mmCIF file of C-alpha atoms in Angstrom:
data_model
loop_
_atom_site.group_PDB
_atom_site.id
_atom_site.type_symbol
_atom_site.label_atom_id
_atom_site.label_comp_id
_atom_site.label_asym_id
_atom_site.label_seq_id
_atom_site.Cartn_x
_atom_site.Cartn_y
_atom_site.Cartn_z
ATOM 1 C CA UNK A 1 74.859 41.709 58.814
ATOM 2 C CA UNK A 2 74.987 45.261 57.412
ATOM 3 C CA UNK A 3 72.107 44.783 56.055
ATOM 4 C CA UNK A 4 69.982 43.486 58.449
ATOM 5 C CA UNK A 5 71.003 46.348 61.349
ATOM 6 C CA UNK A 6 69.764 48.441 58.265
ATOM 7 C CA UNK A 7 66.516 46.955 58.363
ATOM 8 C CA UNK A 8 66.526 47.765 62.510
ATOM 9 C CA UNK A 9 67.234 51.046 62.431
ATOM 10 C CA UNK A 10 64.483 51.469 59.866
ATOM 11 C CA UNK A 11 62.008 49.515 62.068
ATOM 12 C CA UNK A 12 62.895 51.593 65.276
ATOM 13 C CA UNK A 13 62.439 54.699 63.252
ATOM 14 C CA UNK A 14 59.465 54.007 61.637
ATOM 15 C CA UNK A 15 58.082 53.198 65.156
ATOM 16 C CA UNK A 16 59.109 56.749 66.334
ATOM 17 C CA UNK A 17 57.698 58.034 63.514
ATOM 18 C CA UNK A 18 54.028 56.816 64.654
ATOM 19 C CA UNK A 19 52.428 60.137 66.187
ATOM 20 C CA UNK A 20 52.446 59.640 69.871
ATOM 21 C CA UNK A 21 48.832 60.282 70.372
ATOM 22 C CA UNK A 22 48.353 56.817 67.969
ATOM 23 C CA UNK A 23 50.315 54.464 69.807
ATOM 24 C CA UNK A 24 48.393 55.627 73.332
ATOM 25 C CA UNK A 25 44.965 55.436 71.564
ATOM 26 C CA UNK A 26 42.699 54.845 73.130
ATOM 27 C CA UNK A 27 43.218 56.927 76.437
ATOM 28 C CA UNK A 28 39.627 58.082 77.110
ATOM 29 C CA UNK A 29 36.183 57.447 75.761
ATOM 30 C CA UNK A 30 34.694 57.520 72.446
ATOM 31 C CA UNK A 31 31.731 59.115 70.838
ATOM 32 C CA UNK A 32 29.903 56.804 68.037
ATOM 33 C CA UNK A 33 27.420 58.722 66.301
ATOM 34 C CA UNK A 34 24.337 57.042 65.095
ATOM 35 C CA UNK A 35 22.914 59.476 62.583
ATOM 36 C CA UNK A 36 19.255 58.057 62.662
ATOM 37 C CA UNK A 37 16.717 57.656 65.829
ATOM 38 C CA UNK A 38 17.422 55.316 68.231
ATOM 39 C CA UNK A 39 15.824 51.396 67.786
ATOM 40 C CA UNK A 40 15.964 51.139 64.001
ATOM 41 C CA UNK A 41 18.618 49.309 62.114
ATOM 42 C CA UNK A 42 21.493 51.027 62.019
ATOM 43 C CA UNK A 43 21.054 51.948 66.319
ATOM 44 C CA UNK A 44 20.738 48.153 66.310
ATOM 45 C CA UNK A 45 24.116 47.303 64.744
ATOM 46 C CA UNK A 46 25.458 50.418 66.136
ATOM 47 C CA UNK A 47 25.309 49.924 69.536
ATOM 48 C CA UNK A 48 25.701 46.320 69.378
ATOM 49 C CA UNK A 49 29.314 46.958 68.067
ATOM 50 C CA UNK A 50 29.444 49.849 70.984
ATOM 51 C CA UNK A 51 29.274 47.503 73.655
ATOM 52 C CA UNK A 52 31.789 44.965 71.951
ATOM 53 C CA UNK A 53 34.244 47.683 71.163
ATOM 54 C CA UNK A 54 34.194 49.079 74.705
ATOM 55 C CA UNK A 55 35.745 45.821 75.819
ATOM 56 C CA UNK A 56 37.927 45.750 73.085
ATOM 57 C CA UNK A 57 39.314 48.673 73.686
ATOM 58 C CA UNK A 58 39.228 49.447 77.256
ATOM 59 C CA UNK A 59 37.492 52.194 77.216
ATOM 60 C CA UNK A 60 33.682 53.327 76.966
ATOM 61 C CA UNK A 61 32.107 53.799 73.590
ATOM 62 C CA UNK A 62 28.997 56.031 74.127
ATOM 63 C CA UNK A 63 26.501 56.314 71.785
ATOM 64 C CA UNK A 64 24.910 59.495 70.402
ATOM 65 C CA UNK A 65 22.141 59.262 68.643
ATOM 66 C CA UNK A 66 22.080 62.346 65.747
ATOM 67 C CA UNK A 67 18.987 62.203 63.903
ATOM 68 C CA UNK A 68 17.585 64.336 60.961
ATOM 69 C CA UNK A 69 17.959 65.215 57.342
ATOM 70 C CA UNK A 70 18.706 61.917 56.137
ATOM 71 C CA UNK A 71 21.400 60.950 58.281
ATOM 72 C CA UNK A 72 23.703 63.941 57.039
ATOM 73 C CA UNK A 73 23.544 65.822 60.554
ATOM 74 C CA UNK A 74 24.904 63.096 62.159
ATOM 75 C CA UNK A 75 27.142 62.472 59.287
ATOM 76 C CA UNK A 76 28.507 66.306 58.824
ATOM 77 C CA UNK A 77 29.223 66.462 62.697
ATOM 78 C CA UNK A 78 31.477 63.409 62.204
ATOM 79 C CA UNK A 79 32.647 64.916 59.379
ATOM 80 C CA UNK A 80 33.456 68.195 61.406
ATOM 81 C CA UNK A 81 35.242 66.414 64.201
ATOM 82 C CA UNK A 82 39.179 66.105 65.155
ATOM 83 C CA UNK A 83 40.416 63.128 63.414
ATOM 84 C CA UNK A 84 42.152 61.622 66.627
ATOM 85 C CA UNK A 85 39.779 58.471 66.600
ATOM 86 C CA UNK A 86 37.766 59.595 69.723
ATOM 87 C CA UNK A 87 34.832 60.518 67.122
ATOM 88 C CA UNK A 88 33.049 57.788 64.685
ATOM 89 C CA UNK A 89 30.471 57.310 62.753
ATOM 90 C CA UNK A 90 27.941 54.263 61.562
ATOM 91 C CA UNK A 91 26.850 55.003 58.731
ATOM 92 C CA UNK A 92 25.135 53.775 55.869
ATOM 93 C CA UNK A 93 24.071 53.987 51.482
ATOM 94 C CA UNK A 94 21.685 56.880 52.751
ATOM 95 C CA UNK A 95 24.711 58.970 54.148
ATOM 96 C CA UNK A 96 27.733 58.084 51.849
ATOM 97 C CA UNK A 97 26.266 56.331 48.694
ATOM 98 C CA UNK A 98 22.954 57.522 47.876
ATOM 99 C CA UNK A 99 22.215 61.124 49.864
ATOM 100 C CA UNK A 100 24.994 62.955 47.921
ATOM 101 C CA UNK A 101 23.447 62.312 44.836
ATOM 102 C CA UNK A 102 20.523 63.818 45.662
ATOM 103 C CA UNK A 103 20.934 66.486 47.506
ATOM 104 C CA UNK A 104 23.721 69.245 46.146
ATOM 105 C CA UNK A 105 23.674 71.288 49.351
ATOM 106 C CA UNK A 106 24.937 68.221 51.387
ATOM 107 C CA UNK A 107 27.530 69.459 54.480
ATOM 108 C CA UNK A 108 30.174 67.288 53.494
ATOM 109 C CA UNK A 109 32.107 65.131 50.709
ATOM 110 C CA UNK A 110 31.653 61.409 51.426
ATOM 111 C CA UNK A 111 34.627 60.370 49.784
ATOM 112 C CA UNK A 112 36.950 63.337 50.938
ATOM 113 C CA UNK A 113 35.628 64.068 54.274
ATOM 114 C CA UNK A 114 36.073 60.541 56.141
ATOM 115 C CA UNK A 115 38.069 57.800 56.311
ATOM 116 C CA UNK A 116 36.425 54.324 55.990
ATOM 117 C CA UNK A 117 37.548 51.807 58.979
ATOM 118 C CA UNK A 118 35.505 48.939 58.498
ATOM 119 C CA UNK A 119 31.820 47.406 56.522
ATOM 120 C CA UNK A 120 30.415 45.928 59.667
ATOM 121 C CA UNK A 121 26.821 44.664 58.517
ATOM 122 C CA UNK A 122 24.668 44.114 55.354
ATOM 123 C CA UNK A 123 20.859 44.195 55.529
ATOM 124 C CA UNK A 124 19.311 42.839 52.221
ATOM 125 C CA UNK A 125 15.705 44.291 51.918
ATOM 126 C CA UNK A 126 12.058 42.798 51.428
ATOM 127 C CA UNK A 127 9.251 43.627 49.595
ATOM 128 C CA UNK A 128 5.883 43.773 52.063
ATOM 129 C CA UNK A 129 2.335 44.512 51.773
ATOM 130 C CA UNK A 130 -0.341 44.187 54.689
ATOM 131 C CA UNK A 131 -1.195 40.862 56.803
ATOM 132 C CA UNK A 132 -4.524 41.350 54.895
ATOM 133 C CA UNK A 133 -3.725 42.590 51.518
ATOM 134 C CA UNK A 134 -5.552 40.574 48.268
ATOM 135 C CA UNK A 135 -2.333 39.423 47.274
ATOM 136 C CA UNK A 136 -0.509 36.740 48.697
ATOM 137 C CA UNK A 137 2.869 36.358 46.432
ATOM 138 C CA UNK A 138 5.166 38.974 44.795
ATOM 139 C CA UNK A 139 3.557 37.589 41.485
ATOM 140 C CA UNK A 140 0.619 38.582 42.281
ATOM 141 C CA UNK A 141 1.080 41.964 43.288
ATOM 142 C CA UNK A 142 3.317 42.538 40.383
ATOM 143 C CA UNK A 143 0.145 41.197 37.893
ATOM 144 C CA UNK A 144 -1.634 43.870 39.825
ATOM 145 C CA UNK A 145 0.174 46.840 39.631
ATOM 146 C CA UNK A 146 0.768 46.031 35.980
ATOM 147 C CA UNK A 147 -3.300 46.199 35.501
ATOM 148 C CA UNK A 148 -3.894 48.869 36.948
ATOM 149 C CA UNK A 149 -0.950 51.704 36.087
ATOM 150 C CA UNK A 150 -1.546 54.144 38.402
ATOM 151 C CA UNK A 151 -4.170 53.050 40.842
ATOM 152 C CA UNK A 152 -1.978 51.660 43.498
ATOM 153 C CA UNK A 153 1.119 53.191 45.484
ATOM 154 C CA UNK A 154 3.882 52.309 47.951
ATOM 155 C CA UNK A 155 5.544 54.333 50.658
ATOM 156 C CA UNK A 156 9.042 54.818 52.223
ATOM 157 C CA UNK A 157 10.643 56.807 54.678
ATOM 158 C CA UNK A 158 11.105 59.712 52.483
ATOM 159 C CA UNK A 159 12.298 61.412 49.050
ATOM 160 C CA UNK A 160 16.071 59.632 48.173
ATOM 161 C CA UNK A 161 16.228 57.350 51.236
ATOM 162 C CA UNK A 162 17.115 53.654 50.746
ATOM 163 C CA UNK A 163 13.561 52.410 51.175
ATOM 164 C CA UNK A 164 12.457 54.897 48.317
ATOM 165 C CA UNK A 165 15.766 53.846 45.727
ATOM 166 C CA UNK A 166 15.039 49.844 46.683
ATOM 167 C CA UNK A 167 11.281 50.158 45.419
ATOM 168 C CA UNK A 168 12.122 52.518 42.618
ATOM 169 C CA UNK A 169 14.375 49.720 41.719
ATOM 170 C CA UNK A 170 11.711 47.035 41.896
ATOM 171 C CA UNK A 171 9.540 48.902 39.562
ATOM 172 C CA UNK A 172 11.910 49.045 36.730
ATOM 173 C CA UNK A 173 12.781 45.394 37.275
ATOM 174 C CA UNK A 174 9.479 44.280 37.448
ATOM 175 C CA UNK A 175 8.505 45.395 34.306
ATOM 176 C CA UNK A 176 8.529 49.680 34.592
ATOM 177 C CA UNK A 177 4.807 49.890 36.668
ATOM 178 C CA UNK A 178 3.571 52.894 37.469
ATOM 179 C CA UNK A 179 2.938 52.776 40.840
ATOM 180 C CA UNK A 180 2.292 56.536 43.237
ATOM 181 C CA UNK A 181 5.572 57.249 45.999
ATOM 182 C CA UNK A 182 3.910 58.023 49.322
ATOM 183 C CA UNK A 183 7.037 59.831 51.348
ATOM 184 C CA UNK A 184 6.607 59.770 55.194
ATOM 185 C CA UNK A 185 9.165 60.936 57.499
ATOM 186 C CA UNK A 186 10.256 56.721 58.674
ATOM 187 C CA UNK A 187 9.568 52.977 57.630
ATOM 188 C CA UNK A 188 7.752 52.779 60.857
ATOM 189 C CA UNK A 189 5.017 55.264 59.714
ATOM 190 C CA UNK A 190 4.196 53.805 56.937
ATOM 191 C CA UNK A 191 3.070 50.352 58.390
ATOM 192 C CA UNK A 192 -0.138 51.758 60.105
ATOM 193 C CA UNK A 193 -1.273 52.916 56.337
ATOM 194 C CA UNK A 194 0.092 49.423 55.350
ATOM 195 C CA UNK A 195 -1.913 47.182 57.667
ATOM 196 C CA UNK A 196 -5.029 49.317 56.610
ATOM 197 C CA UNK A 197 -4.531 49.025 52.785
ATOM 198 C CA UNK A 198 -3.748 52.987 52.226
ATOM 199 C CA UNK A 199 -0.381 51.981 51.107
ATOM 200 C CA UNK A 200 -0.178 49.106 48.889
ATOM 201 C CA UNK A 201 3.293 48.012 49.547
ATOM 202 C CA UNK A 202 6.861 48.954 50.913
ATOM 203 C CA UNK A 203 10.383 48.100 50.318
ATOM 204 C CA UNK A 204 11.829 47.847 54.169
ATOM 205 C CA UNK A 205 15.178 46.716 55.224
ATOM 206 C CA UNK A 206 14.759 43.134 56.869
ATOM 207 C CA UNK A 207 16.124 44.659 60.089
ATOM 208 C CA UNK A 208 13.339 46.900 61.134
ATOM 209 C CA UNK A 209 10.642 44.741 59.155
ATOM 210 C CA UNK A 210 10.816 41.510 61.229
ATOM 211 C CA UNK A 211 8.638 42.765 64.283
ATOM 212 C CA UNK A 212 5.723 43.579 61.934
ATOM 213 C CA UNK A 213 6.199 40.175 59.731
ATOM 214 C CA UNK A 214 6.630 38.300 63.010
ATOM 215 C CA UNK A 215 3.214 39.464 64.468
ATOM 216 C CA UNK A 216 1.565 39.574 61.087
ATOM 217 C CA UNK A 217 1.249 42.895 60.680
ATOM 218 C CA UNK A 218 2.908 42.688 57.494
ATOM 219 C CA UNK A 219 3.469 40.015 55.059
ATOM 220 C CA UNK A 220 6.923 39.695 53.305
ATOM 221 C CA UNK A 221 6.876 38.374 49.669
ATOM 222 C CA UNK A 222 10.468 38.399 47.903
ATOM 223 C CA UNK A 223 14.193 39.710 49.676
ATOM 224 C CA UNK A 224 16.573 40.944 47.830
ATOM 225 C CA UNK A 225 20.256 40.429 47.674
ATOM 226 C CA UNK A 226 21.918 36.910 46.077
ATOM 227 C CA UNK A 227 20.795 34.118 48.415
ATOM 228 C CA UNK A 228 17.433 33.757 50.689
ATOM 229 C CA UNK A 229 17.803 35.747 54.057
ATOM 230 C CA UNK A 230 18.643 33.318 56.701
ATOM 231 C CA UNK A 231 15.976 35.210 58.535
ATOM 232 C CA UNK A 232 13.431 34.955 56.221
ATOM 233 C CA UNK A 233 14.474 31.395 55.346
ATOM 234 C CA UNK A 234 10.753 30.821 53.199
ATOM 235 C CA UNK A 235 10.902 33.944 51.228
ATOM 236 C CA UNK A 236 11.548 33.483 47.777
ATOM 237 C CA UNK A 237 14.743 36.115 46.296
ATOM 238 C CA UNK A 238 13.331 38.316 43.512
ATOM 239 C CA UNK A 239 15.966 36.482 40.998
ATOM 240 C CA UNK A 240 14.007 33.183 42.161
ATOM 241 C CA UNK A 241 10.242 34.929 41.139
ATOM 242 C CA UNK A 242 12.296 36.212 38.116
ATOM 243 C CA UNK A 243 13.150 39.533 38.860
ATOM 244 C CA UNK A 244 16.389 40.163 37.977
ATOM 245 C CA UNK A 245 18.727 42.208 39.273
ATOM 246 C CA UNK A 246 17.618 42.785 42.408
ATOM 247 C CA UNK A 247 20.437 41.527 44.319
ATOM 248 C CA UNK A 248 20.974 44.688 46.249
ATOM 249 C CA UNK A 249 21.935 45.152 50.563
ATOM 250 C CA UNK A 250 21.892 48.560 52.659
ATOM 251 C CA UNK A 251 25.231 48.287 54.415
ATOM 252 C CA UNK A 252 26.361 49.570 57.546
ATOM 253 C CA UNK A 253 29.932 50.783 58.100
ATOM 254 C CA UNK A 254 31.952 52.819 60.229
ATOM 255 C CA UNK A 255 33.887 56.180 59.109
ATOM 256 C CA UNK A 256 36.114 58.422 61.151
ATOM 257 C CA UNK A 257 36.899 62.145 60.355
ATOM 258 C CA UNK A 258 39.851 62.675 56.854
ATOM 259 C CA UNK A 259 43.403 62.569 58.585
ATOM 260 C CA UNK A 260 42.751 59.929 61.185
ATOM 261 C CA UNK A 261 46.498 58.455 61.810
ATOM 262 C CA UNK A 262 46.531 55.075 60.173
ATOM 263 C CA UNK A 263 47.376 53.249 62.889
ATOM 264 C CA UNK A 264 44.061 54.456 64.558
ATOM 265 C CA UNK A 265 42.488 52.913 61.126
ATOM 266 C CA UNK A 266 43.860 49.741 61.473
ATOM 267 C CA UNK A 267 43.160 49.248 64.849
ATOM 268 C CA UNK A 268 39.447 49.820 64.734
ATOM 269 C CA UNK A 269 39.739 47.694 61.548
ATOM 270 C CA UNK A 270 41.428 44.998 63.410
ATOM 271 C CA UNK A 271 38.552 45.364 66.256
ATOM 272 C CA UNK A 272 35.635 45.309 64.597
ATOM 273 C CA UNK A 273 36.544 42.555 61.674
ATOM 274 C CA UNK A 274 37.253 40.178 65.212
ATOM 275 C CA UNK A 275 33.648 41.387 66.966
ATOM 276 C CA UNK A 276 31.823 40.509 63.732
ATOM 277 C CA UNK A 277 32.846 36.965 64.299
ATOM 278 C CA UNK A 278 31.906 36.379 67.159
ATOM 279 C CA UNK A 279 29.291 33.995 68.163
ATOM 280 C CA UNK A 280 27.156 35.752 69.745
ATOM 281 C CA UNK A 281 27.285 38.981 67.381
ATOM 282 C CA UNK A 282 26.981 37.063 64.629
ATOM 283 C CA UNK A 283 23.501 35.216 66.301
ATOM 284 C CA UNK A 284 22.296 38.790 67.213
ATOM 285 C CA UNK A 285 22.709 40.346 63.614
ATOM 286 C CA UNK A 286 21.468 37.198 61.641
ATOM 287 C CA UNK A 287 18.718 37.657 64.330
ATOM 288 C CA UNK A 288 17.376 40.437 63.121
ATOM 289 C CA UNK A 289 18.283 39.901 59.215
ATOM 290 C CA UNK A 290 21.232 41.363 58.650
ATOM 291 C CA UNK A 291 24.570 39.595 57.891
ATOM 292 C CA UNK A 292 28.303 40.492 58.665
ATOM 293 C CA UNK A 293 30.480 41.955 56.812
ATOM 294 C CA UNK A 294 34.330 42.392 57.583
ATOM 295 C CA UNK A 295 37.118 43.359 55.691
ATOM 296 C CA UNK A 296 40.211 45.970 54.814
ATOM 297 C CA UNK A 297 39.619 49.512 55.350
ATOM 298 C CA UNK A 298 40.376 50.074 51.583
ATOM 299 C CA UNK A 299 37.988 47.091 50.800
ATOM 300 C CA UNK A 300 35.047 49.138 52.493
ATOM 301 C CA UNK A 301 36.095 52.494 50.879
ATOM 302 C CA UNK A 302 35.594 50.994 47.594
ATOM 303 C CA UNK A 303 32.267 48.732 48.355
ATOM 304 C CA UNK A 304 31.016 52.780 49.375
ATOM 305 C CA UNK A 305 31.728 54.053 46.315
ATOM 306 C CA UNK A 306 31.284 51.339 43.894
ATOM 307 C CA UNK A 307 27.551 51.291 45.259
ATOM 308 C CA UNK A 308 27.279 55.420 44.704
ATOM 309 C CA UNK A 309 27.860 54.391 40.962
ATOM 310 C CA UNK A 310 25.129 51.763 40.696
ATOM 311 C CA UNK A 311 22.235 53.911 42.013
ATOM 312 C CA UNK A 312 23.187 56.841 39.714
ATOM 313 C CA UNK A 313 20.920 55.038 37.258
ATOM 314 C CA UNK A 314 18.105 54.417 39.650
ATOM 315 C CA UNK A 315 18.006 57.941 40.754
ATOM 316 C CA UNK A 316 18.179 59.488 36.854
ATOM 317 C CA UNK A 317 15.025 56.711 35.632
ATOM 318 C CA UNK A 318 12.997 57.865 38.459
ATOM 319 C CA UNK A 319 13.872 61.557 38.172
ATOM 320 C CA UNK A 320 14.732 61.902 41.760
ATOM 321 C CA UNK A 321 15.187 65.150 42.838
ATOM 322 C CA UNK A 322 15.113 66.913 46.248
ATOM 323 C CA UNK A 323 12.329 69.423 46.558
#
């Protein structure tokens, strides 16, 4: 009996122990920063867990769309913020895995600076060329980059972003080609150059690819990651064409500021591992190619910097510096 009013009195002050401000969270509205321009992938999945969050929470989650440099002003003012859970992030490999390892002069320390709450979406990628290119299979295009070192190139949305990493990637899988990097400030502004053969091809997440494949803009010949995309059911993987080692996803998570009380961590955890399995969430990210995700707080945190490892050798094959 001793015991056990022991183990009370623990409980009741371990419970008065929680900072007051935590166990009355939320008590006004929260700011999600999206550190990329609005209607691309990560505004997609950002704002789609917004709206679900809002209910879940009872109070508003606005959106602020941050733009520039990457992601990392969006990121840094996150990282800036109080950490008393009224300011988040969704982020993704270009702000926490792969920017820091390209860029010294980056605001802030991914792994020191945040505190991961929860991976809330994968997006695997795929490898397009134009609705009229020559070529109509990956195999194909990979015969004719390897004829022709040199001649032909491939754009991305810029020096170190995902886009540029996934095709730098492809290359050395595919045999080492030499193919030309074409940097433009966005996927999207590379697909005019695409459709009109000035770019030869382009390593886009599925997300913000599937309006161009679905008018035929674009065609899509191999996805990455383990299993077909259930959005791109007839497109071969590149492990299935035999390019190995390809199995990689841009993910999509959600950080708050270092010091965030735990129990503000586990709640959002809580949340956002329950709106990811929801029907209709679920329909809306499979939708538009990417797949949820879930899991512990810790889980994510490690997925983040498990990934920074892995394109450490990308970045040092291709020489891939910031100018």
């Amino acid at each position: 009996m001793k015991k056990l009013l022991a183990l009370v009195a623990a409980a009741v002050m371990a419970a008065a122990a929680v900072p007051a401000q935590a166990q009355s969270y939320p008590s006004r509205a929260i700011k999600l920063v999206i550190p990329f321009p609005a209607g691309g992938a990560t505004d997609i999945v950002g704002r789609t867990i917004a709206q679900k969050l809002s209910v879940a929470l009872g109070q508003n989650v606005i959106v602020e769309n941050r733009p520039g440099a990457g992601g990392t002003i969006g990121a840094d003012q996150v990282a800036k913020a109080a950490p008393d859970g009224y300011t988040l992030l969704m982020a993704t490999s270009s702000t926490h895995s792969i920017g820091p390892l390209i860029n010294p002069k980056i605001p802030y320390d991914p792994f020191k600076d945040f505190a991961p709450l929860a991976h809330v979406a994968s997006a695997p990628s795929v490898l397009v060329v134009g609705g009229s290119a020559p070529v109509k299979t990956a195999g194909e295009l990979i015969d004719l980059l390897k004829k022709n070192p040199g001649k032909y190139n491939f754009g991305s949305s810029g020096i170190g972003t995902y886009p540029h990493l996934a095709a730098e990637m492809f290359k050395w899988r595919a045999g080492n080609l030499f193919v030309v990097h074409i940097p433009y400030r966005g996927t999207g502004l590379v697909i005019p150059d695409l459709v009109t053969g000035q770019i030869t091809f382009l390593m886009d997440s599925i997300v913000s690819a599937q309006t161009h494949i679905k008018d035929g803009r674009v065609r899509p010949l191999a996805v990455s990651g383990a299993v077909r995309s259930k959005s791109l059911p007839d497109v071969p993987t590149f492990k299935e064409i035999g390019v190995t080692g390809m199995e990689i996803s841009n993910w999509f998570g959600m950080f708050a500021p270092a010091g965030t009380p735990a129990e503000i961590v586990q709640r959002i955890n809580r949340e956002v591992n329950a709106i990811v399995r929801q029907p209709d969430v679920v329909e809306r990210f499979e939708k538009v190619g990417a797949e949820p995700a879930g899991g512990t707080a810790e889980q994510f945190g490690a997925l983040y910097r498990a990934e920074s490892e892995n394109w450490k050798a990308v970045i040092k094959r291709a020489n891939i510096k910031l100018d």
